[in-house]
mmCIF file of C-alpha atoms in Angstrom:
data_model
loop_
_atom_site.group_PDB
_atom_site.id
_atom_site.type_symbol
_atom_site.label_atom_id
_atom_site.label_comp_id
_atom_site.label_asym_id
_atom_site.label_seq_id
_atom_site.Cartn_x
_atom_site.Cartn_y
_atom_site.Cartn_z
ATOM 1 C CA UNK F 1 48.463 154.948 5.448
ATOM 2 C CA UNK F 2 45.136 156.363 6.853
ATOM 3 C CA UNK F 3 42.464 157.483 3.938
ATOM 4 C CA UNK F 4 44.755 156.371 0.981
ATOM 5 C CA UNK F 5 45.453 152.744 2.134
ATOM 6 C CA UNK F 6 48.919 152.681 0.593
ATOM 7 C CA UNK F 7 50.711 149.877 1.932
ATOM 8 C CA UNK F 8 54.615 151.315 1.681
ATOM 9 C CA UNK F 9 55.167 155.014 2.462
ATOM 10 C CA UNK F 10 57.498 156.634 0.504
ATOM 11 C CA UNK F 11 60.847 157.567 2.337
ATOM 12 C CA UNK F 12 61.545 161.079 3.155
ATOM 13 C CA UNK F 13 64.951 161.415 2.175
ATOM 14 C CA UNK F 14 63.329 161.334 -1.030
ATOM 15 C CA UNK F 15 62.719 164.780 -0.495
ATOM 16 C CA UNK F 16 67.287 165.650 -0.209
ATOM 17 C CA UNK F 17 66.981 164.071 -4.062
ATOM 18 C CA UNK F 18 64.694 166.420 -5.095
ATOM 19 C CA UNK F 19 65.873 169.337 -3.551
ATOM 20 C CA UNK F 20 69.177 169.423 -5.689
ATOM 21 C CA UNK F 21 66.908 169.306 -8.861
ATOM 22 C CA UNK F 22 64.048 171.766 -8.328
ATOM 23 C CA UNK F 23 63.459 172.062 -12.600
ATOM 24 C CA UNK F 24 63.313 168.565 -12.821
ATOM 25 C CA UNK F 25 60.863 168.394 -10.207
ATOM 26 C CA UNK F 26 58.776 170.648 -11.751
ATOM 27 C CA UNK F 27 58.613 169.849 -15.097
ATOM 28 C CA UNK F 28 58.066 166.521 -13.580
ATOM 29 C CA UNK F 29 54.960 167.503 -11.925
ATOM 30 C CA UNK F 30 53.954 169.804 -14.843
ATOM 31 C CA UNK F 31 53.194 166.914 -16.820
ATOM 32 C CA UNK F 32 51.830 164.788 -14.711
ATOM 33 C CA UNK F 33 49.038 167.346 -14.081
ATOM 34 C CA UNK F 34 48.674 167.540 -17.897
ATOM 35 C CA UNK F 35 48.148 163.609 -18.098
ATOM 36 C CA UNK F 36 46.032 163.488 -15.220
ATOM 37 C CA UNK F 37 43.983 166.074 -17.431
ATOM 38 C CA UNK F 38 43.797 163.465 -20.337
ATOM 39 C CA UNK F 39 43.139 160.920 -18.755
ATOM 40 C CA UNK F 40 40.106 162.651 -17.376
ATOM 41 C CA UNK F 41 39.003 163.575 -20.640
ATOM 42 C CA UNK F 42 39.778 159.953 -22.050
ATOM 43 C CA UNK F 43 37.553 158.499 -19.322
ATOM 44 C CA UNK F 44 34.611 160.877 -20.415
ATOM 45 C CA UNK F 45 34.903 160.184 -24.363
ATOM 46 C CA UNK F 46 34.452 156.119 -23.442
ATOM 47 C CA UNK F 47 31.628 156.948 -20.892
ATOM 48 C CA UNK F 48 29.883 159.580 -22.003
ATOM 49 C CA UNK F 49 26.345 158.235 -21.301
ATOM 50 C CA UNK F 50 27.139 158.818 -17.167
ATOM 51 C CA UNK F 51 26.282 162.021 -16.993
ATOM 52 C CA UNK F 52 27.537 162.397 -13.596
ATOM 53 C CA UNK F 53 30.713 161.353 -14.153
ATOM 54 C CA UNK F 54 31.031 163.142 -17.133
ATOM 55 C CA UNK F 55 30.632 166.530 -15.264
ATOM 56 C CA UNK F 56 32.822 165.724 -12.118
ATOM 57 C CA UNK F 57 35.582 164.752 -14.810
ATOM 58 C CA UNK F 58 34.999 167.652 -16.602
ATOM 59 C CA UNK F 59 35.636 169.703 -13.465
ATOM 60 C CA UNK F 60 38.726 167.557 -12.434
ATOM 61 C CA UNK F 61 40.403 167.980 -15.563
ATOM 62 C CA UNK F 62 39.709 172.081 -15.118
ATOM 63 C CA UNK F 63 41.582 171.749 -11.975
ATOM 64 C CA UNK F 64 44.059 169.408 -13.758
ATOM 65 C CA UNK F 65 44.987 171.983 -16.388
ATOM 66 C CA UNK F 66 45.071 174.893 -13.537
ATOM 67 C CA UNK F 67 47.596 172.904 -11.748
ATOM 68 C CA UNK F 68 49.694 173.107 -14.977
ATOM 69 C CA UNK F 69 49.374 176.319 -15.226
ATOM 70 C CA UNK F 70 50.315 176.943 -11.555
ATOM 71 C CA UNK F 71 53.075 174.720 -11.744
ATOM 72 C CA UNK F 72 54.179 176.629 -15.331
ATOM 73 C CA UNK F 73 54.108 180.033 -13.248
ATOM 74 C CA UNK F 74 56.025 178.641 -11.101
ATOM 75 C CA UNK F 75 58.532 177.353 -13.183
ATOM 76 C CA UNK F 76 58.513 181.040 -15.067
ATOM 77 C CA UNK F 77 58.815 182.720 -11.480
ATOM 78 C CA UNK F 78 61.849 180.752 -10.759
ATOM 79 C CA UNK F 79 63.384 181.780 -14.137
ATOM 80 C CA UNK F 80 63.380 177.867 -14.809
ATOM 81 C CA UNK F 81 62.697 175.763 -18.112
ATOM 82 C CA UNK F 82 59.765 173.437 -18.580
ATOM 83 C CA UNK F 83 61.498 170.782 -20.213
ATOM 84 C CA UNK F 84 59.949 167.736 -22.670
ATOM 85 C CA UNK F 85 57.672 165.510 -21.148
ATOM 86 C CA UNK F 86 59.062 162.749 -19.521
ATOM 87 C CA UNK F 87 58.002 159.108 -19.137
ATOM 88 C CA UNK F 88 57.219 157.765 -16.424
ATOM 89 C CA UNK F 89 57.713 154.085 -15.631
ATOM 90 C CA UNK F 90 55.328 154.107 -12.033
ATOM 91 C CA UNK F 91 52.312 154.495 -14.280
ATOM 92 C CA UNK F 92 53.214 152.722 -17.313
ATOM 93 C CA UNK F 93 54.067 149.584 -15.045
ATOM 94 C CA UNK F 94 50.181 150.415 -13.530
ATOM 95 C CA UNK F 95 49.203 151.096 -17.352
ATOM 96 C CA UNK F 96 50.331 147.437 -18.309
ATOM 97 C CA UNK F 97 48.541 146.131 -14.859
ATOM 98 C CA UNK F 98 45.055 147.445 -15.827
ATOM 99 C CA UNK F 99 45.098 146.446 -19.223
ATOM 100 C CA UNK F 100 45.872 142.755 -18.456
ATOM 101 C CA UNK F 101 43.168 143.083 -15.500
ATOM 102 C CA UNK F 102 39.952 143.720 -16.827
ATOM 103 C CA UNK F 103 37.832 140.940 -18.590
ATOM 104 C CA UNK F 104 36.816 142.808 -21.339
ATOM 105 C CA UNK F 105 33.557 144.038 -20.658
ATOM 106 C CA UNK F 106 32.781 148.372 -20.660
ATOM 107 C CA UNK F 107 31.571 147.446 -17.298
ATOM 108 C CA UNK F 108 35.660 146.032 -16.204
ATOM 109 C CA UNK F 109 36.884 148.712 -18.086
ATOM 110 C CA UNK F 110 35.472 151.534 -16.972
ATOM 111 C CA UNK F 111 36.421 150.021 -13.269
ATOM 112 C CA UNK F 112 39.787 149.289 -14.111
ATOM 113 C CA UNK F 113 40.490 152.629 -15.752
ATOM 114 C CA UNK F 114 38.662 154.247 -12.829
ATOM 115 C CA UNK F 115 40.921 152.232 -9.834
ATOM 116 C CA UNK F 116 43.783 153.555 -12.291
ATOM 117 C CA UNK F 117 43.316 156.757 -11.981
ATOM 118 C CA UNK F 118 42.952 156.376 -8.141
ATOM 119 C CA UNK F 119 46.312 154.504 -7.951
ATOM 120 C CA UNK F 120 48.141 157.278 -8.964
ATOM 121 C CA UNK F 121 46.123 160.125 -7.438
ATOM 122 C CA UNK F 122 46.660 158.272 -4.033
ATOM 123 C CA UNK F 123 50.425 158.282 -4.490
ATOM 124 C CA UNK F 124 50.960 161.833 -5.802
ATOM 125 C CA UNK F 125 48.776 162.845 -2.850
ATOM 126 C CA UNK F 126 50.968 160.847 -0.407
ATOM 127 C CA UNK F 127 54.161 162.256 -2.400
ATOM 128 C CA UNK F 128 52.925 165.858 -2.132
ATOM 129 C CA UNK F 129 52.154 164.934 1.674
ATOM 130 C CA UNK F 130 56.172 164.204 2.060
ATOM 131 C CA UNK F 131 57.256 167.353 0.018
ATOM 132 C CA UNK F 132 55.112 169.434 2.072
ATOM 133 C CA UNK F 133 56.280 168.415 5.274
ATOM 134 C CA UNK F 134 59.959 167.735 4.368
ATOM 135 C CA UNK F 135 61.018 170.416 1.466
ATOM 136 C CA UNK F 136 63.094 173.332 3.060
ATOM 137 C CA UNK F 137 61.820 175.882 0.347
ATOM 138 C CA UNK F 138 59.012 177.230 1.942
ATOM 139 C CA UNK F 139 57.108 178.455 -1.042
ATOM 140 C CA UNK F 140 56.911 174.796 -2.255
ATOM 141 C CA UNK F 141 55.912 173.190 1.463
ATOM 142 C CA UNK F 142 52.766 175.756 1.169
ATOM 143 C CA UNK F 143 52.373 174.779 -2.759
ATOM 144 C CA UNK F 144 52.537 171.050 -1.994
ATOM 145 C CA UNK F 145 50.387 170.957 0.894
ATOM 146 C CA UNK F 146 47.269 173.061 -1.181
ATOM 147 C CA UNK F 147 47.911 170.264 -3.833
ATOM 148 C CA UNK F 148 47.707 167.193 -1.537
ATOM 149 C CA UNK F 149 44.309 168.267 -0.362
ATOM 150 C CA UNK F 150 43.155 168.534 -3.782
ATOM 151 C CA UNK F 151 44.663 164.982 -5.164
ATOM 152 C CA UNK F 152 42.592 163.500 -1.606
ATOM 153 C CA UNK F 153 39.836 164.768 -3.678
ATOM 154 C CA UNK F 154 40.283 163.366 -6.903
ATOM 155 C CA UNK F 155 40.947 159.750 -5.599
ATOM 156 C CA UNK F 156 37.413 160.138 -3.867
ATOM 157 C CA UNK F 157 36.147 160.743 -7.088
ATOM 158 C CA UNK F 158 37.693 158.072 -8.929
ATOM 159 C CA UNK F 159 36.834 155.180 -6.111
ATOM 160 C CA UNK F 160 33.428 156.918 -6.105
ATOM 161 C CA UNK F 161 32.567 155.965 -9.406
ATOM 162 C CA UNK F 162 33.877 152.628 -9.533
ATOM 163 C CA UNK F 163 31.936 151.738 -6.970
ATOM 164 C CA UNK F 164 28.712 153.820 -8.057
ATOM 165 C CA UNK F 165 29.106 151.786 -11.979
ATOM 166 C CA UNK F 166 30.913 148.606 -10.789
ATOM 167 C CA UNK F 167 27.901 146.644 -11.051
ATOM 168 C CA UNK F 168 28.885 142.927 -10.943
ATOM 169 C CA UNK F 169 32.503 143.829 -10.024
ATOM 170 C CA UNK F 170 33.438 143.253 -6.465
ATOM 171 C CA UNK F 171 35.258 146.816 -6.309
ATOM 172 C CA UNK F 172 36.849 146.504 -2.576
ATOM 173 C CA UNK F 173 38.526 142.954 -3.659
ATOM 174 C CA UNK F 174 39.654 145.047 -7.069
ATOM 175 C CA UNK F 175 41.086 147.897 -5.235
ATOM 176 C CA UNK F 176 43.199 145.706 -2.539
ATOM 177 C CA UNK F 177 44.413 143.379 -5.249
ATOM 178 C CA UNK F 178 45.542 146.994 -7.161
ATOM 179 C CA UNK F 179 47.211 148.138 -3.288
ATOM 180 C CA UNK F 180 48.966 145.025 -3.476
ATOM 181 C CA UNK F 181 50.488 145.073 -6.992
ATOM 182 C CA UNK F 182 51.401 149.321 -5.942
ATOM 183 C CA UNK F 183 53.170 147.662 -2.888
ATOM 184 C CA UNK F 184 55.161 145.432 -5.135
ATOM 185 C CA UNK F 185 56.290 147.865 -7.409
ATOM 186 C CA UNK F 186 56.421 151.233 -5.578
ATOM 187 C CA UNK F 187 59.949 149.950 -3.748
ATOM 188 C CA UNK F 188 61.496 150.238 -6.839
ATOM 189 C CA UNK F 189 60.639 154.010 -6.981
ATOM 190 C CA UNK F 190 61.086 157.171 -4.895
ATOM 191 C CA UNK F 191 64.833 157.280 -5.812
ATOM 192 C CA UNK F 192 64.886 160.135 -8.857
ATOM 193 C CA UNK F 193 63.835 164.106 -9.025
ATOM 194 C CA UNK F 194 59.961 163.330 -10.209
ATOM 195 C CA UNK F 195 57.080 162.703 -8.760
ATOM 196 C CA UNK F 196 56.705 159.051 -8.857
ATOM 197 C CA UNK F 197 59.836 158.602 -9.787
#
């Protein structure tokens, strides 16, 4: 699917599930932008000495947290809840992926976390592509679209740097082997109010 590679789009009727659960969506999404945020952040602590990294992280986990927020207003706008923070199986069954992955080396790691992080920017982007186009609320279509553009930009970043610090690691092979295992588990998905969900 053009820039982001994904091999299975996700289904727009995914879009009538959400629509009958707009809170759920939304707190949803909060926290996803809040992990995104962390994960940033946890990326920087184990990596500190690229300095480059360190401040395009630094600025992607701003925009992470002002996503939150936005999403938070939004919530508060609606005179909606933002519930507890929900699990969510997409990227704990990518979680378990990278960890068995990498070969132990800071070098694998740092890839792996990095190809991570892309994984799931890629989809939300693709998933915000479908709201935006689909979603008969108007407000959100706008809201979604502004977001997609910015998640495009924060897989760059991550496949950026795994290739930039991937010395030794044959990063394309890496990244289709990780767009294969998304294919194989993504069809299980796209049925539930959430993001990846």
């Amino acid at each position: 699917m053009g820039v982001l590679r994904l091999q299975l789009p996700t289904d727009p009727r995914w879009v009538n599930i959400v629509e009958k659960n707009i809170e759920e969506i939304l707190t949803d999404h909060a926290w996803c932008e809040q992990k995104a945020a962390t994960n940033a952040i946890t990326i920087i602590t184990n990596n500190s000495e690229h300095q480059d990294l360190v401040k395009d992280l630094l600025a992607l986990a701003k925009e992470e947290i002002d996503h939150f927020e936005q999403v938070h207003n939004l919530i508060i706008k609606r005179g909606l809840k933002l519930g507890r923070e929900r699990k969510d199986d997409y990227v704990n069954e990518l979680y378990q992926y990278m960890k068995r992955s990498g070969n132990g080396s800071r070098v694998s790691g740092l890839v792996e976390r990095l190809l991570f992080s892309a994984m799931i920017e890629a989809r939300s982007c693709e998933r915000f592509k479908v709201l935006s186009e689909n979603i008969q609320d108007e407000e959100l279509a706008v809201f979604y679209r502004e977001l997609m553009e910015s998640e495009a930009g924060h897989y760059t970043t991550f496949i950026t740097y795994a290739r930039k610090y991937g010395e030794g690691i044959d990063v394309e092979k890496r990244w289709r082997e990780w767009l294969e295992f998304e294919e194989s588990i993504i069809s299980n998905y796209g049925k539930n109010e959430t993001i990846h969900g």
